[in-house]
C-alpha positions as YAML, in Angstrom:
chain: A
units: angstrom
residues:
- id: 1
  name: MET
  ca: [-116.06, -159.84, 114.61]
- id: 2
  name: ALA
  ca: [-112.55, -161.29, 114.69]
- id: 3
  name: LYS
  ca: [-109.60, -158.98, 115.30]
- id: 4
  name: ALA
  ca: [-106.05, -159.61, 114.12]
- id: 5
  name: PHE
  ca: [-103.58, -161.00, 116.62]
- id: 6
  name: ALA
  ca: [-100.69, -158.89, 117.86]
- id: 7
  name: LEU
  ca: [-97.84, -159.24, 120.32]
- id: 8
  name: LYS
  ca: [-98.66, -157.42, 123.56]
- id: 9
  name: LYS
  ca: [-96.47, -157.62, 126.64]
- id: 10
  name: GLY
  ca: [-95.07, -161.00, 125.70]
- id: 11
  name: ARG
  ca: [-98.45, -162.54, 124.88]
- id: 12
  name: ILE
  ca: [-100.35, -163.00, 121.63]
- id: 13
  name: ARG
  ca: [-103.67, -161.22, 121.82]
- id: 14
  name: GLY
  ca: [-106.48, -161.03, 119.29]
- id: 15
  name: GLY
  ca: [-110.23, -161.28, 119.18]
- id: 16
  name: MET
  ca: [-112.98, -163.69, 118.18]
- id: 17
  name: ASP
  ca: [-116.56, -163.69, 119.31]
- id: 18
  name: ALA
  ca: [-118.05, -166.78, 120.95]
- id: 19
  name: GLU
  ca: [-119.49, -168.12, 117.69]
- id: 20
  name: GLU
  ca: [-116.22, -167.73, 115.78]
- id: 21
  name: THR
  ca: [-114.30, -169.38, 118.60]
- id: 22
  name: ALA
  ca: [-116.78, -172.27, 118.69]
- id: 23
  name: VAL
  ca: [-116.39, -172.82, 114.92]
- id: 24
  name: VAL
  ca: [-112.59, -172.93, 115.14]
- id: 25
  name: VAL
  ca: [-112.71, -175.30, 118.14]
- id: 26
  name: HIS
  ca: [-115.16, -177.53, 116.25]
- id: 27
  name: LEU
  ca: [-112.88, -177.71, 113.20]
- id: 28
  name: LEU
  ca: [-109.84, -178.41, 115.37]
- id: 29
  name: THR
  ca: [-111.74, -181.17, 117.17]
- id: 30
  name: LEU
  ca: [-112.84, -182.81, 113.92]
- id: 31
  name: THR
  ca: [-109.25, -182.72, 112.69]
- id: 32
  name: ARG
  ca: [-107.92, -184.18, 115.96]
- id: 33
  name: ASP
  ca: [-110.39, -187.06, 115.75]
- id: 34
  name: PHE
  ca: [-109.52, -187.58, 112.08]
- id: 35
  name: VAL
  ca: [-105.77, -187.85, 112.64]
- id: 36
  name: ALA
  ca: [-105.73, -189.53, 116.07]
- id: 37
  name: PRO
  ca: [-103.64, -192.72, 116.41]
- id: 38
  name: GLN
  ca: [-105.41, -195.88, 115.27]
- id: 39
  name: ARG
  ca: [-104.13, -197.91, 118.20]
- id: 40
  name: ALA
  ca: [-103.96, -197.06, 121.87]
- id: 41
  name: ASP
  ca: [-100.62, -196.75, 123.64]
- id: 42
  name: THR
  ca: [-99.78, -199.52, 126.10]
- id: 43
  name: GLY
  ca: [-98.05, -197.17, 128.53]
- id: 44
  name: ASP
  ca: [-94.84, -199.17, 128.09]
- id: 45
  name: PRO
  ca: [-92.39, -197.17, 125.92]
- id: 46
  name: LEU
  ca: [-90.62, -200.32, 124.69]
- id: 47
  name: MET
  ca: [-93.85, -202.07, 123.70]
- id: 48
  name: ASP
  ca: [-95.09, -198.92, 122.00]
- id: 49
  name: LEU
  ca: [-91.84, -198.70, 120.05]
- id: 50
  name: ILE
  ca: [-92.06, -202.33, 118.95]
- id: 51
  name: ALA
  ca: [-95.68, -201.89, 117.93]
- id: 52
  name: GLY
  ca: [-94.72, -198.76, 116.03]
- id: 53
  name: MET
  ca: [-92.14, -200.76, 114.10]
- id: 54
  name: GLY
  ca: [-94.88, -203.08, 112.92]
- id: 55
  name: GLU
  ca: [-93.81, -206.01, 115.09]
- id: 56
  name: GLY
  ca: [-96.88, -207.58, 116.59]
- id: 57
  name: ASP
  ca: [-99.11, -205.17, 114.67]
- id: 58
  name: ARG
  ca: [-99.61, -205.02, 110.92]
- id: 59
  name: ALA
  ca: [-97.80, -202.06, 109.44]
- id: 60
  name: PRO
  ca: [-100.26, -199.24, 108.63]
- id: 61
  name: ASP
  ca: [-101.49, -198.92, 105.09]
- id: 62
  name: GLN
  ca: [-101.10, -195.68, 103.21]
- id: 63
  name: PRO
  ca: [-104.28, -193.66, 103.88]
- id: 64
  name: SER
  ca: [-106.92, -194.01, 101.20]
- id: 65
  name: ASP
  ca: [-108.52, -190.67, 102.08]
- id: 66
  name: PRO
  ca: [-106.65, -187.96, 100.12]
- id: 67
  name: ALA
  ca: [-107.03, -185.47, 102.97]
- id: 68
  name: LEU
  ca: [-105.47, -187.84, 105.50]
- id: 69
  name: LEU
  ca: [-102.73, -188.64, 102.99]
- id: 70
  name: ARG
  ca: [-101.85, -184.93, 102.90]
- id: 71
  name: LEU
  ca: [-101.48, -184.97, 106.67]
- id: 72
  name: LEU
  ca: [-99.52, -188.24, 106.63]
- id: 73
  name: PRO
  ca: [-97.68, -188.18, 103.29]
- id: 74
  name: PRO
  ca: [-95.41, -190.97, 102.07]
- id: 75
  name: ALA
  ca: [-91.69, -190.48, 102.74]
- id: 76
  name: HIS
  ca: [-90.85, -191.77, 99.24]
- id: 77
  name: ARG
  ca: [-93.07, -191.18, 96.26]
- id: 78
  name: THR
  ca: [-91.21, -193.50, 93.91]
- id: 79
  name: ASP
  ca: [-90.23, -196.37, 96.21]
- id: 80
  name: ALA
  ca: [-93.35, -198.00, 97.66]
- id: 81
  name: GLU
  ca: [-91.38, -200.48, 99.79]
- id: 82
  name: GLN
  ca: [-89.27, -197.80, 101.44]
- id: 83
  name: ALA
  ca: [-92.35, -195.64, 101.96]
- id: 84
  name: ALA
  ca: [-94.15, -198.53, 103.67]
- id: 85
  name: GLU
  ca: [-91.18, -199.24, 105.95]
- id: 86
  name: PHE
  ca: [-90.87, -195.60, 106.94]
- id: 87
  name: ARG
  ca: [-94.63, -195.34, 107.56]
- id: 88
  name: ALA
  ca: [-94.48, -198.38, 109.85]
- id: 89
  name: LEU
  ca: [-91.78, -196.68, 111.91]
- id: 90
  name: THR
  ca: [-93.16, -193.16, 112.07]
- id: 91
  name: GLU
  ca: [-96.90, -192.93, 111.45]
- id: 92
  name: HIS
  ca: [-98.04, -193.63, 115.01]
- id: 93
  name: SER
  ca: [-95.69, -191.06, 116.54]
- id: 94
  name: LEU
  ca: [-96.64, -188.52, 113.88]
- id: 95
  name: ARG
  ca: [-100.33, -189.03, 114.66]
- id: 96
  name: GLN
  ca: [-99.56, -188.67, 118.38]
- id: 97
  name: ARG
  ca: [-97.65, -185.44, 117.82]
- id: 98
  name: LYS
  ca: [-100.37, -183.92, 115.65]
- id: 99
  name: THR
  ca: [-103.06, -184.97, 118.12]
- id: 100
  name: ARG
  ca: [-101.21, -183.39, 121.05]
- id: 101
  name: THR
  ca: [-100.76, -180.14, 119.13]
- id: 102
  name: LEU
  ca: [-104.42, -180.04, 118.14]
- id: 103
  name: GLU
  ca: [-105.46, -180.72, 121.74]
- id: 104
  name: ALA
  ca: [-103.22, -177.90, 122.97]
- id: 105
  name: ALA
  ca: [-104.82, -175.53, 120.47]
- id: 106
  name: ILE
  ca: [-108.32, -176.63, 121.47]
- id: 107
  name: GLU
  ca: [-107.57, -176.13, 125.16]
- id: 108
  name: ALA
  ca: [-106.10, -172.68, 124.49]
- id: 109
  name: LEU
  ca: [-109.24, -171.50, 122.71]
- id: 110
  name: GLN
  ca: [-111.59, -173.14, 125.19]
- id: 111
  name: GLY
  ca: [-109.81, -171.20, 127.93]
- id: 112
  name: ALA
  ca: [-110.35, -167.89, 126.13]
- id: 113
  name: GLU
  ca: [-112.98, -165.36, 127.21]
- id: 114
  name: PRO
  ca: [-114.57, -164.01, 124.01]
- id: 115
  name: PRO
  ca: [-114.31, -161.56, 122.47]
- id: 116
  name: VAL
  ca: [-110.71, -161.52, 123.73]
- id: 117
  name: VAL
  ca: [-108.33, -164.36, 122.85]
- id: 118
  name: ASP
  ca: [-105.21, -163.96, 124.97]
- id: 119
  name: LEU
  ca: [-102.58, -166.65, 124.39]
- id: 120
  name: GLU
  ca: [-99.20, -167.58, 125.72]
- id: 121
  name: VAL
  ca: [-96.57, -167.79, 122.98]
- id: 122
  name: ALA
  ca: [-96.51, -171.61, 123.18]
- id: 123
  name: GLN
  ca: [-100.30, -171.72, 122.82]
- id: 124
  name: ALA
  ca: [-100.16, -169.44, 119.80]
- id: 125
  name: GLN
  ca: [-97.46, -171.62, 118.23]
- id: 126
  name: ALA
  ca: [-99.59, -174.73, 118.77]
- id: 127
  name: LEU
  ca: [-102.58, -173.00, 117.21]
- id: 128
  name: VAL
  ca: [-100.59, -171.97, 114.13]
- id: 129
  name: VAL
  ca: [-99.43, -175.56, 113.58]
- id: 130
  name: ALA
  ca: [-102.90, -176.99, 114.26]
- id: 131
  name: LEU
  ca: [-104.51, -174.59, 111.81]
- id: 132
  name: THR
  ca: [-102.13, -175.86, 109.13]
- id: 133
  name: ASP
  ca: [-103.61, -179.35, 109.48]
- id: 134
  name: VAL
  ca: [-107.20, -178.07, 109.39]
- id: 135
  name: ARG
  ca: [-106.44, -176.01, 106.29]
- id: 136
  name: LEU
  ca: [-104.77, -178.97, 104.58]
- id: 137
  name: ILE
  ca: [-107.94, -181.00, 105.02]
- id: 138
  name: LEU
  ca: [-110.21, -178.21, 103.85]
- id: 139
  name: GLY
  ca: [-107.85, -177.48, 100.96]
- id: 140
  name: GLU
  ca: [-108.01, -181.09, 99.84]
- id: 141
  name: ARG
  ca: [-111.80, -181.14, 100.06]
- id: 142
  name: LEU
  ca: [-111.89, -177.95, 97.99]
- id: 143
  name: GLY
  ca: [-109.43, -179.28, 95.41]
- id: 144
  name: LEU
  ca: [-106.67, -176.78, 96.14]
- id: 145
  name: ARG
  ca: [-103.28, -177.85, 94.78]
- id: 146
  name: THR
  ca: [-101.53, -174.67, 93.66]
- id: 147
  name: ASP
  ca: [-101.40, -170.94, 94.41]
- id: 148
  name: GLU
  ca: [-103.55, -170.44, 91.34]
- id: 149
  name: ASP
  ca: [-106.19, -172.73, 92.88]
- id: 150
  name: SER
  ca: [-106.18, -170.61, 96.04]
- id: 151
  name: GLN
  ca: [-106.52, -167.39, 94.07]
- id: 152
  name: ALA
  ca: [-109.42, -168.88, 92.11]
- id: 153
  name: LEU
  ca: [-111.05, -169.90, 95.38]
- id: 154
  name: HIS
  ca: [-110.88, -166.34, 96.72]
- id: 155
  name: LYS
  ca: [-112.47, -165.02, 93.53]
- id: 156
  name: GLU
  ca: [-115.18, -167.69, 93.65]
- id: 157
  name: LEU
  ca: [-115.95, -166.90, 97.30]
- id: 158
  name: ALA
  ca: [-116.01, -163.13, 96.69]
- id: 159
  name: SER
  ca: [-118.36, -163.62, 93.74]
- id: 160
  name: ALA
  ca: [-120.63, -165.88, 95.78]
- id: 161
  name: LEU
  ca: [-120.79, -163.38, 98.63]
- id: 162
  name: ASP
  ca: [-121.52, -160.55, 96.20]
- id: 163
  name: ASP
  ca: [-124.31, -162.58, 94.56]
- id: 164
  name: SER
  ca: [-125.71, -163.42, 97.98]
- id: 165
  name: GLU
  ca: [-125.81, -159.75, 99.02]
- id: 166
  name: GLN
  ca: [-127.64, -158.88, 95.82]
- id: 167
  name: ASN
  ca: [-130.01, -161.87, 96.14]
- id: 168
  name: SER
  ca: [-128.82, -162.95, 92.72]
- id: 169
  name: PRO
  ca: [-130.37, -166.15, 91.32]
- id: 170
  name: THR
  ca: [-127.06, -166.91, 89.57]
- id: 171
  name: ALA
  ca: [-125.34, -168.01, 92.78]
- id: 172
  name: THR
  ca: [-124.78, -171.71, 92.08]
- id: 173
  name: ILE
  ca: [-122.22, -172.76, 94.70]
- id: 174
  name: HIS
  ca: [-123.47, -175.63, 96.84]
- id: 175
  name: PRO
  ca: [-124.06, -174.44, 100.44]
- id: 176
  name: ALA
  ca: [-121.65, -177.04, 101.86]
- id: 177
  name: ARG
  ca: [-118.88, -175.91, 99.50]
- id: 178
  name: ARG
  ca: [-119.58, -172.29, 100.27]
- id: 179
  name: GLN
  ca: [-119.26, -173.03, 103.98]
- id: 180
  name: GLN
  ca: [-115.96, -174.88, 103.44]
- id: 181
  name: MET
  ca: [-114.70, -171.95, 101.39]
- id: 182
  name: ALA
  ca: [-115.64, -169.49, 104.12]
- id: 183
  name: TYR
  ca: [-113.94, -171.63, 106.77]
- id: 184
  name: TYR
  ca: [-110.78, -171.93, 104.69]
- id: 185
  name: ASP
  ca: [-110.67, -168.20, 104.04]
- id: 186
  name: PHE
  ca: [-111.20, -167.32, 107.71]
- id: 187
  name: LEU
  ca: [-108.65, -169.84, 108.99]
- id: 188
  name: SER
  ca: [-106.09, -168.62, 106.44]
- id: 189
  name: TRP
  ca: [-106.49, -165.06, 107.71]
- id: 190
  name: LEU
  ca: [-106.41, -166.22, 111.34]
- id: 191
  name: GLN
  ca: [-103.20, -168.20, 110.80]
- id: 192
  name: GLU
  ca: [-101.56, -165.31, 108.96]
- id: 193
  name: THR
  ca: [-102.24, -162.84, 111.78]
- id: 194
  name: LEU
  ca: [-100.98, -165.33, 114.39]
- id: 195
  name: THR
  ca: [-97.82, -165.94, 112.40]
- id: 196
  name: LEU
  ca: [-97.11, -162.22, 111.99]
- id: 197
  name: ALA
  ca: [-97.65, -161.67, 115.71]
- id: 198
  name: LEU
  ca: [-95.23, -164.48, 116.56]
- id: 199
  name: LEU
  ca: [-92.62, -163.04, 114.20]
- id: 200
  name: ASP
  ca: [-92.72, -159.78, 116.18]
- id: 201
  name: GLN
  ca: [-91.16, -161.44, 119.23]
...
């Protein structure tokens, strides 16, 4: 069972068993693959900059997937032309930055020895940021837009778990949605404990 993270001797230490760690790594990996840059870097900083400005490559379209749009939002909601220009300049580097952070978080957890998760401060910071992106995707899939939506989700999940424990035939939540809800709830708790531990520095 997972244990809350805490600051101990300059490191961030908590606990997850092997199965919990594998689930978090899996979700981080899916998110990394989802947000990864659409074009490969050339290795030449100047050429990469030019390509990022849309010269030689078509400027990227606004994502059609609502979850990806939450990760890569438009800079201007009322001016489509300005939003497109800004996306052409920044989207590739934003995808790169998110991918690197997600990879750092994955490597940190893969290097853990369950049930102990012992992280350097920089690793914990990367994990907090990476979990934000995973939760944004799950939140979009679950239709979460407001605090009220989140509160309703917690009530729905608690009711589903209670019905499950009582073998109630009234439990009507689709298994896939229930799993997404459980992931979102666990990652929210995990991120909160990491954040509190980091604030104790």
